[in-house]
Short mmCIF file of C-alpha atoms in Angstrom, two decimals:
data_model
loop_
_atom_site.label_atom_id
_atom_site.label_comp_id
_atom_site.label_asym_id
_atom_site.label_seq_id
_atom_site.Cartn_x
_atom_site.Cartn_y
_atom_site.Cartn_z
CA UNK E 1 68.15 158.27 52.66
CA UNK E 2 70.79 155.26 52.68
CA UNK E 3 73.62 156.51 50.59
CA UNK E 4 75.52 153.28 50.92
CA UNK E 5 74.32 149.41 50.83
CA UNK E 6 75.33 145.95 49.46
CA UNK E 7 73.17 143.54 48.30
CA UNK E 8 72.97 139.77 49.27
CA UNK E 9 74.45 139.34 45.55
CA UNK E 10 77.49 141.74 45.66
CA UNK E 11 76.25 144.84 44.38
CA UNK E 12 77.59 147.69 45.76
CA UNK E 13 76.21 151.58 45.63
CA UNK E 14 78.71 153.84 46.96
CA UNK E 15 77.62 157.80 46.36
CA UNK E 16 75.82 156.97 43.41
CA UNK E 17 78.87 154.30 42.16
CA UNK E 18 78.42 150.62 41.19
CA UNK E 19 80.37 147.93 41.74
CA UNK E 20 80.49 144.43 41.27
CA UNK E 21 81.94 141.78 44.20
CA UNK E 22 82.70 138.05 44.31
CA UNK E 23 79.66 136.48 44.77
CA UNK E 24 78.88 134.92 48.10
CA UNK E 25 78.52 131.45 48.95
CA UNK E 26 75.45 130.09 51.09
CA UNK E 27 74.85 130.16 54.76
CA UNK E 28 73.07 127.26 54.39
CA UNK E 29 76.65 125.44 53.68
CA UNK E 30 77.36 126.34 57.94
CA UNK E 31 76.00 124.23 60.37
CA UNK E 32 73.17 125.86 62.36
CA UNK E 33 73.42 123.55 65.51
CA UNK E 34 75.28 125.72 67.59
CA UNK E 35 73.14 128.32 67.05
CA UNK E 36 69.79 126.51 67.52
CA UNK E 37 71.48 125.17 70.71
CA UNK E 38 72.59 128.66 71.64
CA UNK E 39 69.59 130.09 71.16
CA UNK E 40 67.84 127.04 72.79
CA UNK E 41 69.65 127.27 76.03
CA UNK E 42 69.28 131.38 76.80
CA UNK E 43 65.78 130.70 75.82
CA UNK E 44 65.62 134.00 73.22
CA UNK E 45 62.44 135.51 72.12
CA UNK E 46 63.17 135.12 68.44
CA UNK E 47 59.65 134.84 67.01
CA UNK E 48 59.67 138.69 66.22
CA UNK E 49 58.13 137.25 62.30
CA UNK E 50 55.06 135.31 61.96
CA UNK E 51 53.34 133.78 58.81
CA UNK E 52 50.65 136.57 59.12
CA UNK E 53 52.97 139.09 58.50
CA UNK E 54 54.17 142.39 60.06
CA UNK E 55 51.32 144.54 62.04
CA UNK E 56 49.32 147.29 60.30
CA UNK E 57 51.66 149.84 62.07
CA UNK E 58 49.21 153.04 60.08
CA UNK E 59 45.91 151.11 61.27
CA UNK E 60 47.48 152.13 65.24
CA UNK E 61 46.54 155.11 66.23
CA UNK E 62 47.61 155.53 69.54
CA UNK E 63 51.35 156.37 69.38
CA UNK E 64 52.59 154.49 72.42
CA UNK E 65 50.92 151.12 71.12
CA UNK E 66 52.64 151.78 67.82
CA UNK E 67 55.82 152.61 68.83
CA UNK E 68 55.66 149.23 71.06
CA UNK E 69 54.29 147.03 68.47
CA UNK E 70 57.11 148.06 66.38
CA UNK E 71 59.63 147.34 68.62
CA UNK E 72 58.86 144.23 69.69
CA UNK E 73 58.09 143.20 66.44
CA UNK E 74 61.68 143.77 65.08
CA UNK E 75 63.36 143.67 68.29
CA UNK E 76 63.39 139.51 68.17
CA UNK E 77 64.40 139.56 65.07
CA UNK E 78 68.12 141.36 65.18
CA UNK E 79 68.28 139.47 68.42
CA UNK E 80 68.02 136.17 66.60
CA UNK E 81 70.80 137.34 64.06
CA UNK E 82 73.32 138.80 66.72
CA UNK E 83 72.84 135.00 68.28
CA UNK E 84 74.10 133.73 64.95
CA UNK E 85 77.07 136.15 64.62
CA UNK E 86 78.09 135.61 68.50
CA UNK E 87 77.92 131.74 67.49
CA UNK E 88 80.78 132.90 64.73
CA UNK E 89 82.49 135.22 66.85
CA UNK E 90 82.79 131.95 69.53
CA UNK E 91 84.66 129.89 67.32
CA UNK E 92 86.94 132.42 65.60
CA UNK E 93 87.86 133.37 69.43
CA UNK E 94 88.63 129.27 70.08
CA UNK E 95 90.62 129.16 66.68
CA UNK E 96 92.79 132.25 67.77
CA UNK E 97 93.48 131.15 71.07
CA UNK E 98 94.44 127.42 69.52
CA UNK E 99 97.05 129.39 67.02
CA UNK E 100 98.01 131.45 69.97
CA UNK E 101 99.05 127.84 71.81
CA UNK E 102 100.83 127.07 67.99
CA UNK E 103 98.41 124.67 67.03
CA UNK E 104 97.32 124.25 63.39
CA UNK E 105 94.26 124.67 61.96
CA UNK E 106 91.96 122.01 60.97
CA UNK E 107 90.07 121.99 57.46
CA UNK E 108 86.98 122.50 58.90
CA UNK E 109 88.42 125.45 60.47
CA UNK E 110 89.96 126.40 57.35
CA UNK E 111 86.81 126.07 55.27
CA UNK E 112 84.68 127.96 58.17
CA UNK E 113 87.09 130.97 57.88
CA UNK E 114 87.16 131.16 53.91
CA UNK E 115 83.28 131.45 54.11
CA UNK E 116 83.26 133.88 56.76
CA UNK E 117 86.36 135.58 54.57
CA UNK E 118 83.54 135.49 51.39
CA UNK E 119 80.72 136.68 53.49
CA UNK E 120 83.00 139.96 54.66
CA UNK E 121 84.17 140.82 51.46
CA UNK E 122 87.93 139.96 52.62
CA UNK E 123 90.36 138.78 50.51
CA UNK E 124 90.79 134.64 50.48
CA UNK E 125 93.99 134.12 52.05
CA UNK E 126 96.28 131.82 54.31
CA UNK E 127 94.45 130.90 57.79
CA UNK E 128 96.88 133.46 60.06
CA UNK E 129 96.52 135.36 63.36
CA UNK E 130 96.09 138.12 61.58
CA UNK E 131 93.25 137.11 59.23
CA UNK E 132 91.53 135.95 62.34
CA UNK E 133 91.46 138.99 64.20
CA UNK E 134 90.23 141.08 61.22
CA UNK E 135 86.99 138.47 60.90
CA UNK E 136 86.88 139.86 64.66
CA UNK E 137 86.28 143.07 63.63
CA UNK E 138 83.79 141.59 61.46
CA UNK E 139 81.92 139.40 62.81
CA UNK E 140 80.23 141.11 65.71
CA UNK E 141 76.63 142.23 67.06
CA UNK E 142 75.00 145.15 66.42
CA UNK E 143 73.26 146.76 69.22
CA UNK E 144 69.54 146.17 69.46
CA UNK E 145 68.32 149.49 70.01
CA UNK E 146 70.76 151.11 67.31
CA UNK E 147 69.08 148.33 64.73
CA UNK E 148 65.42 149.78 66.56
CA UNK E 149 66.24 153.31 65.84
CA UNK E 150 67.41 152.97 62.50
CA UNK E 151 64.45 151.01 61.52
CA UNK E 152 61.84 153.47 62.99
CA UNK E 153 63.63 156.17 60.69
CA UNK E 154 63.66 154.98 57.57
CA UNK E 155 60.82 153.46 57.56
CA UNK E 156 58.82 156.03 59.30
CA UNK E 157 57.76 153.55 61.98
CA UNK E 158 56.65 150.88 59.34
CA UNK E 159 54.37 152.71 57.59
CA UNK E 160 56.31 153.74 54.67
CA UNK E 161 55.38 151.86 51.36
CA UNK E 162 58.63 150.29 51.06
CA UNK E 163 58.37 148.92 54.17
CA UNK E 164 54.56 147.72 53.67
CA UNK E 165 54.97 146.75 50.33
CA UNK E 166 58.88 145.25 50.26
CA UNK E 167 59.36 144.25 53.74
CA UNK E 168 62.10 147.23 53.95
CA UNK E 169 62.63 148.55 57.06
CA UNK E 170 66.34 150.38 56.72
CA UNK E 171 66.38 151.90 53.33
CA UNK E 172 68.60 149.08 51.15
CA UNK E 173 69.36 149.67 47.72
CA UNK E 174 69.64 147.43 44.60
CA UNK E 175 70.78 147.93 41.02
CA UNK E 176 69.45 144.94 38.87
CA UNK E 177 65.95 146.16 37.25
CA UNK E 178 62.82 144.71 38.81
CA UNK E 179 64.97 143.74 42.27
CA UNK E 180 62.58 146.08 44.67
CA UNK E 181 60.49 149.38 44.53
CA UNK E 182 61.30 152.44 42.01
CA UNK E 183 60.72 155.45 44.29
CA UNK E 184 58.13 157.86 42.84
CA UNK E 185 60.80 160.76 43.77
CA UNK E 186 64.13 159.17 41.82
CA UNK E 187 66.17 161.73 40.21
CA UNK E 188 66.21 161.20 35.93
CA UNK E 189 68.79 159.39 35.04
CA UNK E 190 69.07 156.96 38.49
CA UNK E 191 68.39 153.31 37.91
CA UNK E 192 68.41 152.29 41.67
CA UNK E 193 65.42 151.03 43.13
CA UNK E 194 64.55 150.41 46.93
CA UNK E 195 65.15 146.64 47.24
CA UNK E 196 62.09 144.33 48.13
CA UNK E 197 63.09 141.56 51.00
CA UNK E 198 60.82 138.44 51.44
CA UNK E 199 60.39 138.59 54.44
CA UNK E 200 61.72 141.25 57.45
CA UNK E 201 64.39 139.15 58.97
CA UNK E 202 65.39 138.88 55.53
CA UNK E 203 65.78 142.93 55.58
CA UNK E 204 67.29 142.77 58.88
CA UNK E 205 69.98 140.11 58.20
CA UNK E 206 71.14 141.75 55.23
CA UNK E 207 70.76 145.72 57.22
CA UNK E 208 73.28 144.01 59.61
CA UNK E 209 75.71 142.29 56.93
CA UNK E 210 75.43 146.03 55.18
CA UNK E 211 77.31 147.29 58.69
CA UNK E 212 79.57 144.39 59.55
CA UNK E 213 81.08 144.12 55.88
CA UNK E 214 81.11 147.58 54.21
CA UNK E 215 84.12 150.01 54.00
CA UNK E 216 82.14 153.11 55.21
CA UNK E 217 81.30 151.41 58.03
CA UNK E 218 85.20 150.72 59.38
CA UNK E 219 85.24 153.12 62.25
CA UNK E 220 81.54 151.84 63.18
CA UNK E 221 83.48 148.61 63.76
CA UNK E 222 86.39 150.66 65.50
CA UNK E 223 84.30 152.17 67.65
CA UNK E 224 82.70 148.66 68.54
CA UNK E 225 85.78 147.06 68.98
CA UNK E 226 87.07 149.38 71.32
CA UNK E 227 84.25 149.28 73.27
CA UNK E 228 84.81 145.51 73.39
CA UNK E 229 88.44 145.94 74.36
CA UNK E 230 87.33 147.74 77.21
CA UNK E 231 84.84 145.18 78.40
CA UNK E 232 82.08 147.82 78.45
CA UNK E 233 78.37 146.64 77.21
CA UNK E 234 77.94 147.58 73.41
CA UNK E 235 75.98 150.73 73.16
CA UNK E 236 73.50 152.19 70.25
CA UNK E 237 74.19 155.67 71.62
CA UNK E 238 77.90 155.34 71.40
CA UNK E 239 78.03 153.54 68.28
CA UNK E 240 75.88 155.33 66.43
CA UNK E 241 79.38 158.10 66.01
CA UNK E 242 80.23 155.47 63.39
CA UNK E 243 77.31 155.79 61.46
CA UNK E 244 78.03 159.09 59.39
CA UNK E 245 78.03 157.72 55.95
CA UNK E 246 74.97 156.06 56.07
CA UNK E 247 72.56 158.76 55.17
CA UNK E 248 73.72 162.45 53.60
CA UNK E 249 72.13 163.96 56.31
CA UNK E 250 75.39 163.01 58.34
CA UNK E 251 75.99 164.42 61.66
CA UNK E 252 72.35 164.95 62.01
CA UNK E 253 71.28 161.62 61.07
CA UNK E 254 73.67 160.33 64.24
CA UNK E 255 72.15 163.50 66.60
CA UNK E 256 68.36 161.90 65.49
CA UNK E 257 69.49 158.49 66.35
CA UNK E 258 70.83 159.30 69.32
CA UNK E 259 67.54 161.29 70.66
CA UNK E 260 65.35 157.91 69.44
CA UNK E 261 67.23 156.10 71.35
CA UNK E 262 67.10 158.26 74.34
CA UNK E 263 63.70 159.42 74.43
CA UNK E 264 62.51 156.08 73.62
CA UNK E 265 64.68 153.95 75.95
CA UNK E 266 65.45 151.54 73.59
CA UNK E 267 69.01 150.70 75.03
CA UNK E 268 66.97 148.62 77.45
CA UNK E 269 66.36 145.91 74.48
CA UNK E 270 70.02 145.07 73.96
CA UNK E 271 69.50 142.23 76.51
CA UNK E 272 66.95 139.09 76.37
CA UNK E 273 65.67 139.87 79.39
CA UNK E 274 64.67 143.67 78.59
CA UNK E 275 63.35 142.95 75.41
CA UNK E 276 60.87 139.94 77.33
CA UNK E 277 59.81 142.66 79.76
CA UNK E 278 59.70 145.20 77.67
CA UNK E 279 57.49 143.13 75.03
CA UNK E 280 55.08 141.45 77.84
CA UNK E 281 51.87 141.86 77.82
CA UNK E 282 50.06 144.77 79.75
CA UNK E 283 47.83 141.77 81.19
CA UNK E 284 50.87 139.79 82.04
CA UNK E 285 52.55 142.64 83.28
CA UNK E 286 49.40 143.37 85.51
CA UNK E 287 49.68 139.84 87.36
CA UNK E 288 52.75 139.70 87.76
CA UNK E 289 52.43 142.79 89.99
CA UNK E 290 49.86 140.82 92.04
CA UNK E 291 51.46 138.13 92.58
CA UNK E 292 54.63 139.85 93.62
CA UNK E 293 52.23 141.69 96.21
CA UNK E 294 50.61 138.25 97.47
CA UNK E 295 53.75 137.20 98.50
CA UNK E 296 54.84 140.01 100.59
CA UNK E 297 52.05 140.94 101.98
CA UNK E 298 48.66 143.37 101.19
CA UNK E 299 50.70 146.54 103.33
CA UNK E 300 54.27 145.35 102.30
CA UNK E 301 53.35 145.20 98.55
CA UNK E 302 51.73 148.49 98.41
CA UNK E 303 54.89 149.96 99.44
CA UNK E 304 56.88 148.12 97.38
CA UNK E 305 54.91 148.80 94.41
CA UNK E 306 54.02 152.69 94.94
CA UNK E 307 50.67 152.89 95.72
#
């Protein structure tokens, strides 16, 4: 049960509490070149969403296949928006080193950190060092296999309705009547309902803004930037110790997220490369074993591949 989420419009549910933020401006109004070309170059498997819609995760009945099909569905899919926030993260890092040499910011540099300032829920103010580094804090990725775990959760694997029927995969919240689902189970006298996303990118995107922006959140992005500072590789495991305030279930809720993780190996998809092998084909899979065995040999290759 998400006990705290903001909407892509600036509602905010905090224990049961409403309030009301500036509105954001567009992403559209950023350029999306760098990260096309970014995304281009490392040659990312960010087709997670197709026109047909998500799988029929209930229709699988074999758990493995499931449990696969659902990460590799949604797996691309926070990969394609951690590209987008790295692309941010890139030029806030040039701007700060630039200010750091004494140099002045341009206007486009200017305008770029008032939107980020609006998307963060940050108060508009003077381009300084200091507002820089706090978008840094910001404006950072989240860990595929946290994302993964999450998702599986509250969604029960994609089978729950909201999921199905409102593309909801990590329990968001809205206010405004008609904006998603009315559980069947709301307490008398709630008016939330479980918002309804047009598509699942959609859900993810705004799952991932819910983290990166949100005051409950600020020793998830402690913990992140730390890890950072050290120069160790982001982990859902380690992160996930900033995650208390997202459901009531609390310290439990980070002990279950921690075993999904674990038991499901799922810190292997915080790369492109682990969530390619991880998402190829069993066929594909298959021959590329035999053709890794035709080129060192019938005897060689049977050693090298266990038989």
């Amino acid at each position: 049960i998400l006990i705290f989420f903001e909407n892509r419009t600036g509602n905010v549910r905090v224990s049961g509490r409403k309030r009301t933020k500036n509105k954001q401006s567009s992403r559209q109004k950023r350029s999306r070149f760098l990260l096309v070309s970014i995304m281009a170059a490392a040659g990312l498997c960010c087709s997670g969403e197709t026109s047909g819609g998500p799988p029929d995760f209930s229709a699988m009945q074999e758990t493995s296949q499931r449990k696969k099909a659902f990460f590799c569905y949604l797996a691309p899919m926070v990969e394609k928006e951690n590209v987008r926030l790295l692309a941010e993260r890139s030029r806030l890092q040039k701007i700060l080193k630039e200010q750091s040499k004494g140099h002045s910011p341009s206007s486009s540099e200017e305008d770029f950190v008032k939107s980020l300032s609006i998307e963060f829920g940050l108060p508009d103010t003077p381009l300084t060092k200091s507002v820089v580094e706090n978008l840094l804090l910001h404006a950072d990725v989240i860990p595929v296999s946290l994302a993964l775990a999450q998702a599986a959760n509250e969604s029960a694997w994609g089978t729950s309705r909201f999921a199905r029927e409102g593309n909801n995969y990590f329990g968001q919240w809205c206010f405004k009547p008609g904006c998603g689902l009315v559980p069947k189970e709301r307490p008398k006298g709630q008016t939330y309902e479980v918002r309804s996303f047009s598509s699942t990118q959609d859900s993810v995107d705004a799952f991932m803004l819910n983290l990166n922006r949100n005051k409950p959140y600020a020793h998830f992005r402690s913990i992140r930037a730390a890890e950072q500072k050290r120069g160790r590789p982001l982990s859902g495991r380690s992160l996930a110790e900033g995650l208390k305030s997202y459901s009531a279930r609390g310290e439990e809720y980070i002990h279950t997220l921690r075993a999904m993780i674990r038991s499901n190996k799922l810190e292997e998809f915080n790369t492109s490369s682990g969530i390619k092998q991880a998402c190829e084909p069993s066929e594909s899979h298959a021959l590329r074993l035999e053709e890794n065995q035709s080129r060192v040999g019938p005897g060689m290759g049977r050693d090298l591949l266990g038989a």
